[in-house]
JSON list of C-alpha atoms in Angstrom, two decimals:
[
{"chain": "A", "resi": 21, "resn": "MET", "atom": "CA", "xyz": [-16.90, 9.11, -2.11]},
{"chain": "A", "resi": 22, "resn": "ILE", "atom": "CA", "xyz": [-14.79, 6.05, -2.79]},
{"chain": "A", "resi": 23, "resn": "ARG", "atom": "CA", "xyz": [-11.56, 6.78, -1.11]},
{"chain": "A", "resi": 24, "resn": "VAL", "atom": "CA", "xyz": [-8.56, 5.06, -3.68]},
{"chain": "A", "resi": 25, "resn": "LEU", "atom": "CA", "xyz": [-4.82, 4.52, -3.34]},
{"chain": "A", "resi": 26, "resn": "ILE", "atom": "CA", "xyz": [-2.91, 3.73, -6.32]},
{"chain": "A", "resi": 27, "resn": "ALA", "atom": "CA", "xyz": [0.22, 1.84, -5.98]},
{"chain": "A", "resi": 28, "resn": "ASP", "atom": "CA", "xyz": [2.40, 1.58, -9.24]},
{"chain": "A", "resi": 29, "resn": "ASP", "atom": "CA", "xyz": [5.92, 1.91, -10.32]},
{"chain": "A", "resi": 30, "resn": "GLN", "atom": "CA", "xyz": [5.01, 3.56, -13.86]},
{"chain": "A", "resi": 31, "resn": "GLN", "atom": "CA", "xyz": [4.31, 7.28, -13.70]},
{"chain": "A", "resi": 32, "resn": "LEU", "atom": "CA", "xyz": [2.17, 7.22, -16.86]},
{"chain": "A", "resi": 33, "resn": "VAL", "atom": "CA", "xyz": [0.13, 4.43, -15.27]},
{"chain": "A", "resi": 34, "resn": "ARG", "atom": "CA", "xyz": [-0.49, 5.79, -12.23]},
{"chain": "A", "resi": 35, "resn": "MET", "atom": "CA", "xyz": [-1.63, 9.38, -13.91]},
{"chain": "A", "resi": 36, "resn": "GLY", "atom": "CA", "xyz": [-3.99, 7.30, -16.33]},
{"chain": "A", "resi": 37, "resn": "LEU", "atom": "CA", "xyz": [-5.96, 5.57, -13.21]},
{"chain": "A", "resi": 38, "resn": "ARG", "atom": "CA", "xyz": [-6.21, 8.92, -11.69]},
{"chain": "A", "resi": 39, "resn": "VAL", "atom": "CA", "xyz": [-7.78, 10.59, -14.20]},
{"chain": "A", "resi": 40, "resn": "LEU", "atom": "CA", "xyz": [-10.03, 7.59, -14.52]},
{"chain": "A", "resi": 41, "resn": "CYS", "atom": "CA", "xyz": [-11.04, 7.23, -11.13]},
{"chain": "A", "resi": 42, "resn": "GLU", "atom": "CA", "xyz": [-11.56, 10.81, -10.53]},
{"chain": "A", "resi": 43, "resn": "SER", "atom": "CA", "xyz": [-13.65, 11.20, -13.44]},
{"chain": "A", "resi": 44, "resn": "ALA", "atom": "CA", "xyz": [-16.34, 8.75, -11.95]},
{"chain": "A", "resi": 45, "resn": "GLY", "atom": "CA", "xyz": [-17.57, 11.19, -9.65]},
{"chain": "A", "resi": 46, "resn": "ASP", "atom": "CA", "xyz": [-18.07, 8.97, -6.39]},
{"chain": "A", "resi": 47, "resn": "MET", "atom": "CA", "xyz": [-14.09, 8.39, -6.16]},
{"chain": "A", "resi": 48, "resn": "GLU", "atom": "CA", "xyz": [-11.53, 10.39, -5.34]},
{"chain": "A", "resi": 49, "resn": "VAL", "atom": "CA", "xyz": [-7.47, 9.52, -4.96]},
{"chain": "A", "resi": 50, "resn": "ALA", "atom": "CA", "xyz": [-6.26, 9.51, -1.79]},
{"chain": "A", "resi": 51, "resn": "GLY", "atom": "CA", "xyz": [-2.59, 8.85, -2.99]},
{"chain": "A", "resi": 52, "resn": "GLU", "atom": "CA", "xyz": [-0.13, 7.45, -5.43]},
{"chain": "A", "resi": 53, "resn": "ALA", "atom": "CA", "xyz": [2.82, 5.16, -4.21]},
{"chain": "A", "resi": 54, "resn": "ALA", "atom": "CA", "xyz": [5.59, 4.29, -6.88]},
{"chain": "A", "resi": 55, "resn": "ASP", "atom": "CA", "xyz": [6.28, 1.18, -4.66]},
{"chain": "A", "resi": 56, "resn": "GLY", "atom": "CA", "xyz": [5.45, -1.09, -2.40]},
{"chain": "A", "resi": 57, "resn": "ARG", "atom": "CA", "xyz": [6.84, 0.26, 0.75]},
{"chain": "A", "resi": 58, "resn": "GLU", "atom": "CA", "xyz": [5.49, 3.30, 0.01]},
{"chain": "A", "resi": 59, "resn": "ALA", "atom": "CA", "xyz": [2.03, 1.70, -0.52]},
{"chain": "A", "resi": 60, "resn": "VAL", "atom": "CA", "xyz": [1.82, 0.34, 3.19]},
{"chain": "A", "resi": 61, "resn": "GLU", "atom": "CA", "xyz": [2.74, 3.72, 4.44]},
{"chain": "A", "resi": 62, "resn": "LEU", "atom": "CA", "xyz": [0.19, 5.65, 2.46]},
{"chain": "A", "resi": 63, "resn": "ALA", "atom": "CA", "xyz": [-2.67, 2.96, 3.22]},
{"chain": "A", "resi": 64, "resn": "GLY", "atom": "CA", "xyz": [-1.78, 3.29, 7.00]},
{"chain": "A", "resi": 65, "resn": "ARG", "atom": "CA", "xyz": [-1.69, 6.75, 6.83]},
{"chain": "A", "resi": 66, "resn": "LEU", "atom": "CA", "xyz": [-4.81, 7.80, 4.25]},
{"chain": "A", "resi": 67, "resn": "ALA", "atom": "CA", "xyz": [-6.56, 5.37, 5.37]},
{"chain": "A", "resi": 68, "resn": "PRO", "atom": "CA", "xyz": [-8.21, 4.55, 1.57]},
{"chain": "A", "resi": 69, "resn": "ASP", "atom": "CA", "xyz": [-11.34, 2.22, 1.16]},
{"chain": "A", "resi": 70, "resn": "VAL", "atom": "CA", "xyz": [-9.58, 0.53, -2.02]},
{"chain": "A", "resi": 71, "resn": "VAL", "atom": "CA", "xyz": [-5.69, 0.29, -3.20]},
{"chain": "A", "resi": 72, "resn": "LEU", "atom": "CA", "xyz": [-5.11, -0.60, -6.70]},
{"chain": "A", "resi": 73, "resn": "MET", "atom": "CA", "xyz": [-2.14, -2.27, -6.14]},
{"chain": "A", "resi": 74, "resn": "ASP", "atom": "CA", "xyz": [0.40, -3.35, -9.14]},
{"chain": "A", "resi": 75, "resn": "LEU", "atom": "CA", "xyz": [1.95, -6.74, -8.35]},
{"chain": "A", "resi": 76, "resn": "ARG", "atom": "CA", "xyz": [5.20, -6.09, -10.16]},
{"chain": "A", "resi": 77, "resn": "MET", "atom": "CA", "xyz": [6.94, -3.27, -8.58]},
{"chain": "A", "resi": 78, "resn": "PRO", "atom": "CA", "xyz": [11.13, -2.63, -7.35]},
{"chain": "A", "resi": 79, "resn": "GLY", "atom": "CA", "xyz": [11.67, -3.28, -4.04]},
{"chain": "A", "resi": 80, "resn": "LEU", "atom": "CA", "xyz": [8.51, -4.53, -2.04]},
{"chain": "A", "resi": 81, "resn": "ASP", "atom": "CA", "xyz": [6.94, -6.15, -4.39]},
{"chain": "A", "resi": 82, "resn": "GLY", "atom": "CA", "xyz": [2.50, -5.44, -4.46]},
{"chain": "A", "resi": 83, "resn": "THR", "atom": "CA", "xyz": [2.14, -9.37, -3.09]},
{"chain": "A", "resi": 84, "resn": "ALA", "atom": "CA", "xyz": [4.36, -8.47, 0.23]},
{"chain": "A", "resi": 85, "resn": "ALA", "atom": "CA", "xyz": [2.55, -5.22, 0.22]},
{"chain": "A", "resi": 86, "resn": "THR", "atom": "CA", "xyz": [-0.84, -6.33, -0.07]},
{"chain": "A", "resi": 87, "resn": "GLU", "atom": "CA", "xyz": [0.34, -8.89, 2.51]},
{"chain": "A", "resi": 88, "resn": "ARG", "atom": "CA", "xyz": [0.99, -5.99, 5.03]},
{"chain": "A", "resi": 89, "resn": "ILE", "atom": "CA", "xyz": [-1.96, -3.95, 4.45]},
{"chain": "A", "resi": 90, "resn": "VAL", "atom": "CA", "xyz": [-4.44, -6.59, 4.73]},
{"chain": "A", "resi": 91, "resn": "ALA", "atom": "CA", "xyz": [-2.59, -7.77, 8.19]},
{"chain": "A", "resi": 92, "resn": "ALA", "atom": "CA", "xyz": [-3.04, -4.63, 9.52]},
{"chain": "A", "resi": 93, "resn": "GLY", "atom": "CA", "xyz": [-6.85, -4.93, 9.56]},
{"chain": "A", "resi": 94, "resn": "PRO", "atom": "CA", "xyz": [-10.12, -4.94, 7.27]},
{"chain": "A", "resi": 95, "resn": "ARG", "atom": "CA", "xyz": [-9.49, -2.00, 5.46]},
{"chain": "A", "resi": 96, "resn": "PRO", "atom": "CA", "xyz": [-8.35, -0.93, 3.03]},
{"chain": "A", "resi": 97, "resn": "ARG", "atom": "CA", "xyz": [-9.36, -3.73, 0.71]},
{"chain": "A", "resi": 98, "resn": "VAL", "atom": "CA", "xyz": [-6.78, -4.43, -1.93]},
{"chain": "A", "resi": 99, "resn": "LEU", "atom": "CA", "xyz": [-7.61, -5.09, -5.73]},
{"chain": "A", "resi": 100, "resn": "ALA", "atom": "CA", "xyz": [-4.35, -6.38, -7.45]},
{"chain": "A", "resi": 101, "resn": "LEU", "atom": "CA", "xyz": [-3.91, -5.36, -10.95]},
{"chain": "A", "resi": 102, "resn": "THR", "atom": "CA", "xyz": [-2.09, -7.78, -13.15]},
{"chain": "A", "resi": 103, "resn": "THR", "atom": "CA", "xyz": [-0.78, -7.86, -16.63]},
{"chain": "A", "resi": 104, "resn": "PHE", "atom": "CA", "xyz": [-2.05, -10.95, -18.91]},
{"chain": "A", "resi": 105, "resn": "GLY", "atom": "CA", "xyz": [-0.21, -13.69, -18.50]},
{"chain": "A", "resi": 106, "resn": "ASP", "atom": "CA", "xyz": [1.33, -12.95, -15.25]},
{"chain": "A", "resi": 107, "resn": "ASP", "atom": "CA", "xyz": [0.35, -15.69, -13.83]},
{"chain": "A", "resi": 108, "resn": "ASP", "atom": "CA", "xyz": [3.50, -15.72, -11.47]},
{"chain": "A", "resi": 109, "resn": "HIS", "atom": "CA", "xyz": [2.15, -13.23, -9.28]},
{"chain": "A", "resi": 110, "resn": "LEU", "atom": "CA", "xyz": [-1.45, -14.08, -8.80]},
{"chain": "A", "resi": 111, "resn": "TYR", "atom": "CA", "xyz": [-1.48, -17.33, -6.53]},
{"chain": "A", "resi": 112, "resn": "PRO", "atom": "CA", "xyz": [0.99, -15.79, -4.06]},
{"chain": "A", "resi": 113, "resn": "ALA", "atom": "CA", "xyz": [-1.42, -12.38, -4.24]},
{"chain": "A", "resi": 114, "resn": "LEU", "atom": "CA", "xyz": [-4.23, -14.41, -3.47]},
{"chain": "A", "resi": 115, "resn": "ALA", "atom": "CA", "xyz": [-2.82, -16.07, -0.31]},
{"chain": "A", "resi": 116, "resn": "ALA", "atom": "CA", "xyz": [-1.35, -12.56, 0.76]},
{"chain": "A", "resi": 117, "resn": "GLY", "atom": "CA", "xyz": [-5.35, -11.28, 1.22]},
{"chain": "A", "resi": 118, "resn": "ALA", "atom": "CA", "xyz": [-5.84, -9.26, -2.50]},
{"chain": "A", "resi": 119, "resn": "CYS", "atom": "CA", "xyz": [-9.71, -9.09, -2.51]},
{"chain": "A", "resi": 120, "resn": "GLY", "atom": "CA", "xyz": [-9.74, -9.39, -6.27]},
{"chain": "A", "resi": 121, "resn": "PHE", "atom": "CA", "xyz": [-7.98, -9.63, -9.37]},
{"chain": "A", "resi": 122, "resn": "LEU", "atom": "CA", "xyz": [-8.08, -7.10, -12.78]},
{"chain": "A", "resi": 123, "resn": "VAL", "atom": "CA", "xyz": [-5.83, -7.38, -15.57]},
{"chain": "A", "resi": 124, "resn": "LYS", "atom": "CA", "xyz": [-4.61, -3.73, -16.63]},
{"chain": "A", "resi": 125, "resn": "SER", "atom": "CA", "xyz": [-6.21, -4.25, -19.97]},
{"chain": "A", "resi": 126, "resn": "ALA", "atom": "CA", "xyz": [-9.63, -4.17, -18.69]},
{"chain": "A", "resi": 127, "resn": "PRO", "atom": "CA", "xyz": [-12.05, -1.39, -20.19]},
{"chain": "A", "resi": 128, "resn": "PRO", "atom": "CA", "xyz": [-12.52, 1.78, -17.95]},
{"chain": "A", "resi": 129, "resn": "GLY", "atom": "CA", "xyz": [-16.05, 0.94, -16.82]},
{"chain": "A", "resi": 130, "resn": "GLU", "atom": "CA", "xyz": [-14.94, -2.90, -15.79]},
{"chain": "A", "resi": 131, "resn": "LEU", "atom": "CA", "xyz": [-12.12, -1.29, -13.87]},
{"chain": "A", "resi": 132, "resn": "LEU", "atom": "CA", "xyz": [-14.43, 1.44, -12.23]},
{"chain": "A", "resi": 133, "resn": "ASP", "atom": "CA", "xyz": [-16.84, -1.50, -11.23]},
{"chain": "A", "resi": 134, "resn": "ALA", "atom": "CA", "xyz": [-14.75, -3.42, -9.69]},
{"chain": "A", "resi": 135, "resn": "VAL", "atom": "CA", "xyz": [-13.42, -0.75, -7.35]},
{"chain": "A", "resi": 136, "resn": "ARG", "atom": "CA", "xyz": [-17.04, -0.16, -6.39]},
{"chain": "A", "resi": 137, "resn": "ARG", "atom": "CA", "xyz": [-17.56, -3.88, -5.79]},
{"chain": "A", "resi": 138, "resn": "ALA", "atom": "CA", "xyz": [-14.27, -4.26, -3.82]},
{"chain": "A", "resi": 139, "resn": "ALA", "atom": "CA", "xyz": [-15.18, -0.91, -1.52]},
{"chain": "A", "resi": 140, "resn": "ALA", "atom": "CA", "xyz": [-18.78, -2.68, -1.20]},
{"chain": "A", "resi": 141, "resn": "GLY", "atom": "CA", "xyz": [-16.93, -5.81, 0.28]},
{"chain": "A", "resi": 142, "resn": "GLY", "atom": "CA", "xyz": [-17.22, -7.75, -2.90]},
{"chain": "A", "resi": 143, "resn": "THR", "atom": "CA", "xyz": [-14.66, -9.86, -4.98]},
{"chain": "A", "resi": 144, "resn": "PRO", "atom": "CA", "xyz": [-14.33, -8.47, -8.41]},
{"chain": "A", "resi": 145, "resn": "PHE", "atom": "CA", "xyz": [-11.83, -10.26, -10.86]},
{"chain": "A", "resi": 146, "resn": "SER", "atom": "CA", "xyz": [-11.39, -10.15, -14.93]},
{"chain": "A", "resi": 147, "resn": "GLN", "atom": "CA", "xyz": [-12.82, -13.39, -16.50]},
{"chain": "A", "resi": 148, "resn": "GLU", "atom": "CA", "xyz": [-9.39, -13.88, -18.10]},
{"chain": "A", "resi": 149, "resn": "VAL", "atom": "CA", "xyz": [-7.69, -14.14, -14.59]},
{"chain": "A", "resi": 150, "resn": "LEU", "atom": "CA", "xyz": [-10.67, -16.34, -13.12]},
{"chain": "A", "resi": 151, "resn": "ALA", "atom": "CA", "xyz": [-9.97, -18.61, -16.51]},
{"chain": "A", "resi": 152, "resn": "ARG", "atom": "CA", "xyz": [-6.01, -18.71, -15.63]},
{"chain": "A", "resi": 153, "resn": "LEU", "atom": "CA", "xyz": [-6.95, -19.39, -11.62]},
{"chain": "A", "resi": 154, "resn": "VAL", "atom": "CA", "xyz": [-9.07, -22.51, -12.71]},
{"chain": "A", "resi": 155, "resn": "GLU", "atom": "CA", "xyz": [-6.62, -23.89, -15.36]},
{"chain": "A", "resi": 156, "resn": "ARG", "atom": "CA", "xyz": [-3.65, -23.95, -13.13]},
{"chain": "A", "resi": 157, "resn": "ALA", "atom": "CA", "xyz": [-5.94, -25.06, -10.39]},
{"chain": "A", "resi": 158, "resn": "VAL", "atom": "CA", "xyz": [-5.28, -22.58, -7.90]},
{"chain": "A", "resi": 159, "resn": "SER", "atom": "CA", "xyz": [-7.94, -24.13, -5.42]},
{"chain": "A", "resi": 160, "resn": "ALA", "atom": "CA", "xyz": [-7.04, -27.49, -3.88]},
{"chain": "A", "resi": 161, "resn": "ARG", "atom": "CA", "xyz": [-9.19, -30.29, -4.99]},
{"chain": "A", "resi": 162, "resn": "THR", "atom": "CA", "xyz": [-12.03, -30.86, -2.38]},
{"chain": "A", "resi": 163, "resn": "GLU", "atom": "CA", "xyz": [-14.40, -34.04, -1.81]},
{"chain": "A", "resi": 164, "resn": "THR", "atom": "CA", "xyz": [-17.28, -31.88, -1.49]},
{"chain": "A", "resi": 165, "resn": "ASP", "atom": "CA", "xyz": [-19.57, -32.91, -4.61]},
{"chain": "A", "resi": 166, "resn": "PRO", "atom": "CA", "xyz": [-21.84, -29.98, -6.06]},
{"chain": "A", "resi": 167, "resn": "GLY", "atom": "CA", "xyz": [-24.90, -32.62, -5.08]},
{"chain": "A", "resi": 168, "resn": "ASP", "atom": "CA", "xyz": [-23.75, -31.68, -1.35]},
{"chain": "A", "resi": 169, "resn": "LEU", "atom": "CA", "xyz": [-25.25, -28.20, -1.70]},
{"chain": "A", "resi": 170, "resn": "THR", "atom": "CA", "xyz": [-28.72, -27.00, -1.01]},
{"chain": "A", "resi": 171, "resn": "PRO", "atom": "CA", "xyz": [-30.76, -25.00, -3.97]},
{"chain": "A", "resi": 172, "resn": "ARG", "atom": "CA", "xyz": [-29.87, -21.81, -1.97]},
{"chain": "A", "resi": 173, "resn": "GLU", "atom": "CA", "xyz": [-26.60, -22.49, -1.37]},
{"chain": "A", "resi": 174, "resn": "ARG", "atom": "CA", "xyz": [-26.21, -23.07, -5.26]},
{"chain": "A", "resi": 175, "resn": "GLU", "atom": "CA", "xyz": [-27.96, -19.51, -5.80]},
{"chain": "A", "resi": 176, "resn": "VAL", "atom": "CA", "xyz": [-25.59, -17.99, -3.17]},
{"chain": "A", "resi": 177, "resn": "LEU", "atom": "CA", "xyz": [-22.36, -19.61, -4.93]},
{"chain": "A", "resi": 178, "resn": "ALA", "atom": "CA", "xyz": [-23.09, -18.25, -7.97]},
{"chain": "A", "resi": 179, "resn": "LEU", "atom": "CA", "xyz": [-23.36, -14.63, -7.05]},
{"chain": "A", "resi": 180, "resn": "VAL", "atom": "CA", "xyz": [-20.16, -15.01, -5.19]},
{"chain": "A", "resi": 181, "resn": "ALA", "atom": "CA", "xyz": [-18.72, -16.30, -8.51]},
{"chain": "A", "resi": 182, "resn": "ALA", "atom": "CA", "xyz": [-20.22, -13.24, -9.93]},
{"chain": "A", "resi": 183, "resn": "GLY", "atom": "CA", "xyz": [-18.26, -11.17, -7.70]},
{"chain": "A", "resi": 184, "resn": "LEU", "atom": "CA", "xyz": [-21.35, -9.72, -5.78]},
{"chain": "A", "resi": 185, "resn": "SER", "atom": "CA", "xyz": [-21.37, -8.78, -2.48]},
{"chain": "A", "resi": 186, "resn": "ASN", "atom": "CA", "xyz": [-23.24, -9.67, 0.93]},
{"chain": "A", "resi": 187, "resn": "GLN", "atom": "CA", "xyz": [-25.54, -6.63, 0.32]},
{"chain": "A", "resi": 188, "resn": "GLU", "atom": "CA", "xyz": [-26.02, -7.38, -3.01]},
{"chain": "A", "resi": 189, "resn": "ILE", "atom": "CA", "xyz": [-26.60, -10.88, -2.77]},
{"chain": "A", "resi": 190, "resn": "ALA", "atom": "CA", "xyz": [-29.18, -10.35, -0.26]},
{"chain": "A", "resi": 191, "resn": "ASP", "atom": "CA", "xyz": [-30.72, -7.69, -2.57]},
{"chain": "A", "resi": 192, "resn": "ARG", "atom": "CA", "xyz": [-30.82, -9.88, -5.29]},
{"chain": "A", "resi": 193, "resn": "LEU", "atom": "CA", "xyz": [-32.43, -12.67, -3.59]},
{"chain": "A", "resi": 194, "resn": "HIS", "atom": "CA", "xyz": [-34.60, -10.57, -1.07]},
{"chain": "A", "resi": 195, "resn": "LEU", "atom": "CA", "xyz": [-32.81, -12.26, 1.94]},
{"chain": "A", "resi": 196, "resn": "GLY", "atom": "CA", "xyz": [-31.32, -10.90, 4.67]},
{"chain": "A", "resi": 197, "resn": "VAL", "atom": "CA", "xyz": [-27.42, -9.70, 4.94]},
{"chain": "A", "resi": 198, "resn": "THR", "atom": "CA", "xyz": [-27.14, -11.86, 8.09]},
{"chain": "A", "resi": 199, "resn": "THR", "atom": "CA", "xyz": [-28.82, -14.70, 6.05]},
{"chain": "A", "resi": 200, "resn": "VAL", "atom": "CA", "xyz": [-26.72, -14.47, 3.36]},
{"chain": "A", "resi": 201, "resn": "LYS", "atom": "CA", "xyz": [-23.31, -14.51, 5.48]},
{"chain": "A", "resi": 202, "resn": "THR", "atom": "CA", "xyz": [-24.92, -18.15, 7.02]},
{"chain": "A", "resi": 203, "resn": "HIS", "atom": "CA", "xyz": [-24.82, -19.34, 3.89]},
{"chain": "A", "resi": 204, "resn": "VAL", "atom": "CA", "xyz": [-21.74, -17.88, 2.91]},
{"chain": "A", "resi": 205, "resn": "ALA", "atom": "CA", "xyz": [-19.85, -19.41, 5.95]},
{"chain": "A", "resi": 206, "resn": "ALA", "atom": "CA", "xyz": [-21.71, -22.89, 5.20]},
{"chain": "A", "resi": 207, "resn": "LEU", "atom": "CA", "xyz": [-20.13, -22.86, 1.92]},
{"chain": "A", "resi": 208, "resn": "LEU", "atom": "CA", "xyz": [-16.70, -22.19, 2.86]},
{"chain": "A", "resi": 209, "resn": "ALA", "atom": "CA", "xyz": [-16.92, -24.91, 5.46]},
{"chain": "A", "resi": 210, "resn": "LYS", "atom": "CA", "xyz": [-18.50, -27.62, 2.95]},
{"chain": "A", "resi": 211, "resn": "THR", "atom": "CA", "xyz": [-15.99, -26.87, -0.17]},
{"chain": "A", "resi": 212, "resn": "GLY", "atom": "CA", "xyz": [-12.91, -26.26, 2.09]},
{"chain": "A", "resi": 213, "resn": "CYS", "atom": "CA", "xyz": [-12.19, -22.94, 0.38]},
{"chain": "A", "resi": 214, "resn": "PRO", "atom": "CA", "xyz": [-10.46, -20.39, 2.61]},
{"chain": "A", "resi": 215, "resn": "ASN", "atom": "CA", "xyz": [-12.01, -17.39, 1.06]},
{"chain": "A", "resi": 216, "resn": "ARG", "atom": "CA", "xyz": [-14.30, -15.90, -1.61]},
{"chain": "A", "resi": 217, "resn": "ILE", "atom": "CA", "xyz": [-12.11, -15.79, -4.83]},
{"chain": "A", "resi": 218, "resn": "ARG", "atom": "CA", "xyz": [-11.81, -19.40, -4.17]},
{"chain": "A", "resi": 219, "resn": "LEU", "atom": "CA", "xyz": [-15.10, -20.22, -3.57]},
{"chain": "A", "resi": 220, "resn": "ALA", "atom": "CA", "xyz": [-15.38, -18.32, -7.16]},
{"chain": "A", "resi": 221, "resn": "VAL", "atom": "CA", "xyz": [-12.98, -20.87, -8.64]},
{"chain": "A", "resi": 222, "resn": "PHE", "atom": "CA", "xyz": [-14.94, -23.70, -7.06]},
{"chain": "A", "resi": 223, "resn": "ALA", "atom": "CA", "xyz": [-18.07, -22.38, -8.76]},
{"chain": "A", "resi": 224, "resn": "VAL", "atom": "CA", "xyz": [-16.50, -22.27, -12.18]},
{"chain": "A", "resi": 225, "resn": "ARG", "atom": "CA", "xyz": [-15.18, -25.90, -11.83]},
{"chain": "A", "resi": 226, "resn": "ALA", "atom": "CA", "xyz": [-18.72, -27.07, -10.87]},
{"chain": "A", "resi": 227, "resn": "GLY", "atom": "CA", "xyz": [-20.44, -25.26, -13.33]},
{"chain": "A", "resi": 228, "resn": "LEU", "atom": "CA", "xyz": [-22.23, -23.45, -10.94]},
{"chain": "A", "resi": 229, "resn": "ALA", "atom": "CA", "xyz": [-20.91, -20.35, -12.09]},
{"chain": "A", "resi": 230, "resn": "PRO", "atom": "CA", "xyz": [-23.18, -17.76, -14.12]},
{"chain": "A", "resi": 231, "resn": "GLY", "atom": "CA", "xyz": [-22.31, -17.27, -17.90]}
]
């Protein structure tokens, strides 16, 4: 079972997310937080796999809460929830260590799939969010030309951009997980990207992302 912590200052939203997660069959809601401070406290005490983190909350906001949770260890993974057009909170949350981004208006199936990908080590994000990250040039320009990448690195990069975890990429390309990790490390070094989400943005800008 994937243990989920829901952090949102709106009770109705928390209720909706709880019903959705508990209907999935492979998820259970470990707890609910109404603000960032409570989210940090519950994340440390309940040890969930994934935190669904609203970015706009009173007091300690979702970005600051994300930074504290990520600084405490590799788990849980924080999946940021945002409203369409809320660009001001996206980039700080990215720097804080959120593993992915999802708009609250996403279809239920997309949200549940994003939780599963986050729990598996992937970097899920709504296409609307990725498009805005690219448009606002969240990633710094690099000197790397896509032509510097090997064919295999291009394949791995495309799957990273699709939000797949290392294990999922390994299964798709019939490689070992260690080999995939080596390719991802090489991509991070060659592009100068600090994390997988920045790699996804790089892939889109370079025309190497799927779809």
